[in-house]
DNA sequence: TACTTAACCTAGTAAAATAGTCAACTAATA
DNA sequence: TATTAGTTGACTATTTTACTAGGTTAAGTA
């Protein structure tokens, strides 16, 4: 079992998306700037998120990504699974055969642990995280810090939209 | 966060130890045979378990390893931590600084997840696992299979002891 | 005393995974 | 038509894992 930056980045990016994509799609460039994640790496992650039907992409200017469902219907477990992180703690992958085609001494322990973690992550949704004060604070700070990079662009877009 | 064969082997070996070391120390050779784990690798893991004061080794003929405490006082969390598996799910290791010296968007989520897993593994002891019927079954099967390898040796020892 | 046993220690290593980079291509918009 | 931004594939440095090989040391046994 492993939970690495791949899964952390995916959840972080999805949360950023949930936070900013109320009106229009959000570009990966913006997410990369706000969350300090490599753009190329994000692209790879979003390819998988798209294949898992969690986000949809819109090409061209004004494009970007937005969520497929409501934030309250997307669990952390789904996101983590979509990018291929194994939440399973067993060696056998649930087959109970890691020791000469038989179960090893600790198979049940790791199965139970995996189920435990899975159900924990399943019960938490993006909406739950959005509701936390701490998340709001951090998102605010990130907006401040990434302002010069992002908002100038977005502001120009907005002016154009108004025109 | 990662939980790999290192931690799985450590717990498996400790459980084997708890099961077989009632009377006399158990050799790593026996554990390796029963659990099909590389002997040299086991030695490395037991070096760490010993440094963590979970087991003590006795050299020479008739030697081996035995537990430092009762099986009911050794939690899975201790074993996993002793061999250096990081149960922590954060990137920052709890420092809340993984994004330019500040907390990232999902820091709290990973902290909570880590605490959750940790407390789950802390509440399970070796004695709990030993009490499970499934574990007894598997241990019995392993005894059968490793009989020709181990018990012939132990039998010889026993005969010598009697003499 | 010589021999065996098994813990203890150190260094190295093939394979896999991670966390990326780079470059090209496609679709939508202005 | 130029620009934007998603989409795709290949490639890479670094790290970790799960070992192996080879030794040394301490404690019993013949
Ligand atoms: S982990 Fe499932 S059989 Fe060993
Ligand atoms: S995981 Fe702790 S700050 Fe990002």
PDB file of C-alpha atoms and ligand atoms in Angstrom, chain B residues 90-92 96-98 102-104 107, ligand 2:
ATOM      1  CA  UNK B  90       1.483  13.969   4.853  1.00  0.00           C
ATOM      2  CA  UNK B  91       4.193  15.218   2.582  1.00  0.00           C
ATOM      3  CA  UNK B  92       5.523  17.591   5.226  1.00  0.00           C
ATOM      4  CA  UNK B  96       2.597  21.956   7.838  1.00  0.00           C
ATOM      5  CA  UNK B  97       5.092  23.557   5.484  1.00  0.00           C
ATOM      6  CA  UNK B  98       5.028  21.654   2.252  1.00  0.00           C
ATOM      7  CA  UNK B 102       3.053  27.130   4.592  1.00  0.00           C
ATOM      8  CA  UNK B 103       0.439  24.424   4.895  1.00  0.00           C
ATOM      9  CA  UNK B 104      -0.893  23.059   1.628  1.00  0.00           C
ATOM     10  CA  UNK B 107      -2.550  19.099   4.976  1.00  0.00           C
TER      11      UNK B 107
HETATM   12  S1  LIG E   2       1.064  17.830   3.730  1.00  0.00           S
HETATM   13 FE1  LIG E   2       1.508  19.065   5.444  1.00  0.00          FE
HETATM   14  S2  LIG E   2       1.700  20.965   4.496  1.00  0.00           S
HETATM   15 FE2  LIG E   2       1.254  19.762   2.764  1.00  0.00          FE
END
